[in-house]
GROMACS .gro file of N, CA and C in nm:
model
  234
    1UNK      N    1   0.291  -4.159   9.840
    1UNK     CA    2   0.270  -4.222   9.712
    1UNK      C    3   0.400  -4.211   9.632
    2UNK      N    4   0.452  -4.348   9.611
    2UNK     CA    5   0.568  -4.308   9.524
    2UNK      C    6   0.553  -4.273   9.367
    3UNK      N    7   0.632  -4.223   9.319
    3UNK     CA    8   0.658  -4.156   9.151
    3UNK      C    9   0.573  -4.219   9.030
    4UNK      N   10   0.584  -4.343   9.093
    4UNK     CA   11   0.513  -4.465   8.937
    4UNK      C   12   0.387  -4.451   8.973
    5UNK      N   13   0.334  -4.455   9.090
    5UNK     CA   14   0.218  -4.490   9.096
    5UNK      C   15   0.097  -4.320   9.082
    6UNK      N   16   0.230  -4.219   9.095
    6UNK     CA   17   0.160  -4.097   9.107
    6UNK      C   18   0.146  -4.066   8.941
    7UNK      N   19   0.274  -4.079   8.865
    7UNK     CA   20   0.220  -4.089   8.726
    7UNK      C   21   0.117  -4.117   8.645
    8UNK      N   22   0.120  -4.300   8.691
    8UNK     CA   23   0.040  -4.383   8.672
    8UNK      C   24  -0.084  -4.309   8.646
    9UNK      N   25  -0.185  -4.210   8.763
    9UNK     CA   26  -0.267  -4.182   8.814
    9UNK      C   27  -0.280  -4.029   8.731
   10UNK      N   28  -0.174  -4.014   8.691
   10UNK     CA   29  -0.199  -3.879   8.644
   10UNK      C   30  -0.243  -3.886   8.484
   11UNK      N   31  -0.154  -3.997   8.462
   11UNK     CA   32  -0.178  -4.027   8.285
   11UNK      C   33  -0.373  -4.105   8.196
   12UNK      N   34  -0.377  -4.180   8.359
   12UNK     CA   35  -0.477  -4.224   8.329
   12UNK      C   36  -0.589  -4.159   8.375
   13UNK      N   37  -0.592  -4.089   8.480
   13UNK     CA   38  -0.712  -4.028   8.505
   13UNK      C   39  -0.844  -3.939   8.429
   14UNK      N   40  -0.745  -3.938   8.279
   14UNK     CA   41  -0.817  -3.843   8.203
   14UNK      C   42  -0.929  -3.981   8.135
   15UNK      N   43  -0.864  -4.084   8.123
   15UNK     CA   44  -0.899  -4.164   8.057
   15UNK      C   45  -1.087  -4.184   8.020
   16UNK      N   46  -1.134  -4.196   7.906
   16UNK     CA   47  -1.271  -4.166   7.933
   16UNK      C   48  -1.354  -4.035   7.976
   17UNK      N   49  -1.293  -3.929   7.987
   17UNK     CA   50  -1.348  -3.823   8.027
   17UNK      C   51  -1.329  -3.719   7.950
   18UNK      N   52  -1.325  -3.762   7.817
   18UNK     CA   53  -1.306  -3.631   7.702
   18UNK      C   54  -1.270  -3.723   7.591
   19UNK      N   55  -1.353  -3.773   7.490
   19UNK     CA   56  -1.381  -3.848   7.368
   19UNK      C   57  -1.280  -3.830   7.318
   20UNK      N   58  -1.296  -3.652   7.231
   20UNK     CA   59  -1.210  -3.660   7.130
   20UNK      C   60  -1.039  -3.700   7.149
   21UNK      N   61  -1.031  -3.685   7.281
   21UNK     CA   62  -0.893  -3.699   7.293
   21UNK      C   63  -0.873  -3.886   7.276
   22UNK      N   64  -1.013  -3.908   7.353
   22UNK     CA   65  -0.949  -4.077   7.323
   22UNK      C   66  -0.960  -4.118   7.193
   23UNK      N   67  -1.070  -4.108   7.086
   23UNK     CA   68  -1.040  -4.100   6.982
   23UNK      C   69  -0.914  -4.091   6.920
   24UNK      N   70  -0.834  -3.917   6.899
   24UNK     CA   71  -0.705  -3.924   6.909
   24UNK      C   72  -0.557  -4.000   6.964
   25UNK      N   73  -0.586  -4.041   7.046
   25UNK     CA   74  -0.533  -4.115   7.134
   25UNK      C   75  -0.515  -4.268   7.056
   26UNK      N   76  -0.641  -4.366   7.034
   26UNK     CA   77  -0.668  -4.475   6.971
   26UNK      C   78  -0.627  -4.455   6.836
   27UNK      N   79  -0.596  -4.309   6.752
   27UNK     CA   80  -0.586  -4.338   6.618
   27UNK      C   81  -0.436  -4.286   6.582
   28UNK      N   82  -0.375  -4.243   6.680
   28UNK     CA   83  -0.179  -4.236   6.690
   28UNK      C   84  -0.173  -4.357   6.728
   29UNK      N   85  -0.182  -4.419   6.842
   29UNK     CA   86  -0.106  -4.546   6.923
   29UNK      C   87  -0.174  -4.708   6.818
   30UNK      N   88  -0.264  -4.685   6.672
   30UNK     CA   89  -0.307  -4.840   6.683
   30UNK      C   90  -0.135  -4.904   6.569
   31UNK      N   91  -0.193  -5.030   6.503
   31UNK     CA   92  -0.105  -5.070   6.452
   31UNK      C   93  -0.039  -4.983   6.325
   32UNK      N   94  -0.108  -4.908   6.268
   32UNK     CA   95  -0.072  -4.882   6.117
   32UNK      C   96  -0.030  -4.720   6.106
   33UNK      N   97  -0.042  -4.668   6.154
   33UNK     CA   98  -0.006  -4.521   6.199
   33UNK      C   99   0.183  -4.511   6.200
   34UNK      N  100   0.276  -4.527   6.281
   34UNK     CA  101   0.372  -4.544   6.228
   34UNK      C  102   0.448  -4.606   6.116
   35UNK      N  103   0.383  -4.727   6.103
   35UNK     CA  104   0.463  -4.750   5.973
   35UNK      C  105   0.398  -4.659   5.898
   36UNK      N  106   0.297  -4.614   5.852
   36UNK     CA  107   0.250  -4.551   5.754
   36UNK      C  108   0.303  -4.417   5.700
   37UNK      N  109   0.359  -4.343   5.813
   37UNK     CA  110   0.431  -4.233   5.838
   37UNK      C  111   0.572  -4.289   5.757
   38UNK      N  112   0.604  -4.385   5.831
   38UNK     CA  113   0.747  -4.370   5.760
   38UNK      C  114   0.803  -4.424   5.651
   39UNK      N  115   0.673  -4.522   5.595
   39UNK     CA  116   0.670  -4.501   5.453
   39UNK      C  117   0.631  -4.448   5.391
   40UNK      N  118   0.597  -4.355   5.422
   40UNK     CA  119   0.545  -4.166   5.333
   40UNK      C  120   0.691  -4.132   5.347
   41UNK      N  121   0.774  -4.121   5.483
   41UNK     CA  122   0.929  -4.011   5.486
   41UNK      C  123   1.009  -4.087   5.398
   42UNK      N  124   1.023  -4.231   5.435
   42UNK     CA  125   1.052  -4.294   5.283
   42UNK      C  126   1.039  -4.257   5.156
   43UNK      N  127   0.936  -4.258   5.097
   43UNK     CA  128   0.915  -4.226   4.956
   43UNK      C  129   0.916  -4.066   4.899
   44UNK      N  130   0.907  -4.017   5.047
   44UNK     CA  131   0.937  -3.831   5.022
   44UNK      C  132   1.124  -3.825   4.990
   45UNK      N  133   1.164  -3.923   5.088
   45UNK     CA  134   1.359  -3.938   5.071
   45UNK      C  135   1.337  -3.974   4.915
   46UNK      N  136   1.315  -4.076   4.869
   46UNK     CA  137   1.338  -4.110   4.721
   46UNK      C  138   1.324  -4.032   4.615
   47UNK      N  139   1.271  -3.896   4.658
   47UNK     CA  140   1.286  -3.790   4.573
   47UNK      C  141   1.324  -3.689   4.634
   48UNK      N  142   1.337  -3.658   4.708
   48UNK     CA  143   1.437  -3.570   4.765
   48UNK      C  144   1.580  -3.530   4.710
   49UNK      N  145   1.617  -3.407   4.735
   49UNK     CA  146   1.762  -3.381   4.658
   49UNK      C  147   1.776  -3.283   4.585
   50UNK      N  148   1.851  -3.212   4.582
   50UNK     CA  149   1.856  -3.071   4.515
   50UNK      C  150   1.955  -3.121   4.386
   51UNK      N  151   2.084  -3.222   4.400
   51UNK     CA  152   2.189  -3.247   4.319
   51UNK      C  153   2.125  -3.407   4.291
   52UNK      N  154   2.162  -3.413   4.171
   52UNK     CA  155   2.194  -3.592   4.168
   52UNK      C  156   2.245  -3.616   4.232
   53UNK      N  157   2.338  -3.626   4.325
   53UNK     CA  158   2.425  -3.713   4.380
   53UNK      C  159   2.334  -3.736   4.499
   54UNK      N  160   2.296  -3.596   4.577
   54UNK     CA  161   2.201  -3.602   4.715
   54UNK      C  162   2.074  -3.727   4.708
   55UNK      N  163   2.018  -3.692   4.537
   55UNK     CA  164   1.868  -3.789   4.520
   55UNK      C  165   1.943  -3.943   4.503
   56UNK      N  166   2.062  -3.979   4.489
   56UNK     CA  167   2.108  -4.094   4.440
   56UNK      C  168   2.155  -4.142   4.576
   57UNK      N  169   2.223  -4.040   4.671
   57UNK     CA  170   2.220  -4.104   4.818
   57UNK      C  171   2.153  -4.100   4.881
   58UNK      N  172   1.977  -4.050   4.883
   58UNK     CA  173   1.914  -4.063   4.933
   58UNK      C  174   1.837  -4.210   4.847
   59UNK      N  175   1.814  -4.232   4.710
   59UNK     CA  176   1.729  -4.350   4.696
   59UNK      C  177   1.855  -4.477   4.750
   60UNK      N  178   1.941  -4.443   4.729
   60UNK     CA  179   2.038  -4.595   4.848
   60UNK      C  180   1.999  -4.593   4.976
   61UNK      N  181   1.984  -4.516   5.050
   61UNK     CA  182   1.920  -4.545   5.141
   61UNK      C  183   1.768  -4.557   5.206
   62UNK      N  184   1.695  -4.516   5.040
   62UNK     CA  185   1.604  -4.609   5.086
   62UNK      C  186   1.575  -4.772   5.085
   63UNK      N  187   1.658  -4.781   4.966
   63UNK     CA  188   1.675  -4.914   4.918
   63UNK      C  189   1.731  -5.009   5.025
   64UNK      N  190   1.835  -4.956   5.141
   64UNK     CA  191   1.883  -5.012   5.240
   64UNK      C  192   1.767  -5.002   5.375
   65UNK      N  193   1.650  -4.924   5.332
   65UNK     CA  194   1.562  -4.936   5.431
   65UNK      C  195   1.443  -5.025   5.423
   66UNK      N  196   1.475  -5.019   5.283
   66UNK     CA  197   1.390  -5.195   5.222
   66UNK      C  198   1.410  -5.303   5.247
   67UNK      N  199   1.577  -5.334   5.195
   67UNK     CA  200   1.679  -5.402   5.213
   67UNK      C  201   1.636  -5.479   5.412
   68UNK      N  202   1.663  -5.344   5.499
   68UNK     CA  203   1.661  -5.384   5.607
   68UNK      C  204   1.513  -5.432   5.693
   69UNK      N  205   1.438  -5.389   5.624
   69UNK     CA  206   1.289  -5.480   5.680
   69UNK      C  207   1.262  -5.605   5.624
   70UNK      N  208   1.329  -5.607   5.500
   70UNK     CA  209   1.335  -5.752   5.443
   70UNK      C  210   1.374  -5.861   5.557
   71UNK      N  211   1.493  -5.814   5.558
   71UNK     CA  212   1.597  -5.919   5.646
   71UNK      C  213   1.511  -5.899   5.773
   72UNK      N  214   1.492  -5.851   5.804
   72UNK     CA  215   1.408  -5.863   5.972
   72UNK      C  216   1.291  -5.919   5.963
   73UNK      N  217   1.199  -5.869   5.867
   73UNK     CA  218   1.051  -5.973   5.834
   73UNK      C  219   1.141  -6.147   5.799
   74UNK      N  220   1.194  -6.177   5.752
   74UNK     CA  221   1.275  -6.271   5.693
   74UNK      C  222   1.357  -6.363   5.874
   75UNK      N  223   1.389  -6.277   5.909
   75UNK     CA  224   1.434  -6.298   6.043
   75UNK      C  225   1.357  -6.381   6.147
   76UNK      N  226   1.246  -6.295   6.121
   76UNK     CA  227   1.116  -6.320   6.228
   76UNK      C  228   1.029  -6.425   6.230
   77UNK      N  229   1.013  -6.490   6.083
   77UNK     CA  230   0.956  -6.577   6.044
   77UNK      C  231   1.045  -6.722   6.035
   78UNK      N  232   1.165  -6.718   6.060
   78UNK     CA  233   1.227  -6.844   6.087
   78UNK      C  234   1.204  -6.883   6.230
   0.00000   0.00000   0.00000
């Protein structure tokens, strides 16, 4: 049995045979779970900072992380 297919077999075999994990499983991997996360680390950066200067280079880059989903939602839709 080669490597992929022994994986394959190892990852899925649990599948269905212990709820809570699929539960878990279905509620990391669906659509809204990452972004959601990282617009929480987002808005935790926008206040972040011990100095003004740290909280002022951290809200530029959130602003450039705004900035940059703009242009890509914007991207995607042409």
């Amino acid at each position: 049995m080669n490597l992929d297919l022994w994986l394959f077999h190892r990852l899925n075999d649990f599948v269905g045979t212990f709820p809570p994990l699929d539960w878990l499983t279905r509620a990391i991997v669906n659509d809204y779970t990452i972004p959601t996360i990282l617009s929480l680390v987002a808005a935790g950066l926008w206040f972040a900072g011990s100095t003004d200067d740290e909280r002022i280079r951290n809200q530029r880059a959130v602003i450039f992380i705004a900035l940059g989903l703009t242009a890509t939602l914007i991207g995607k839709t042409l």
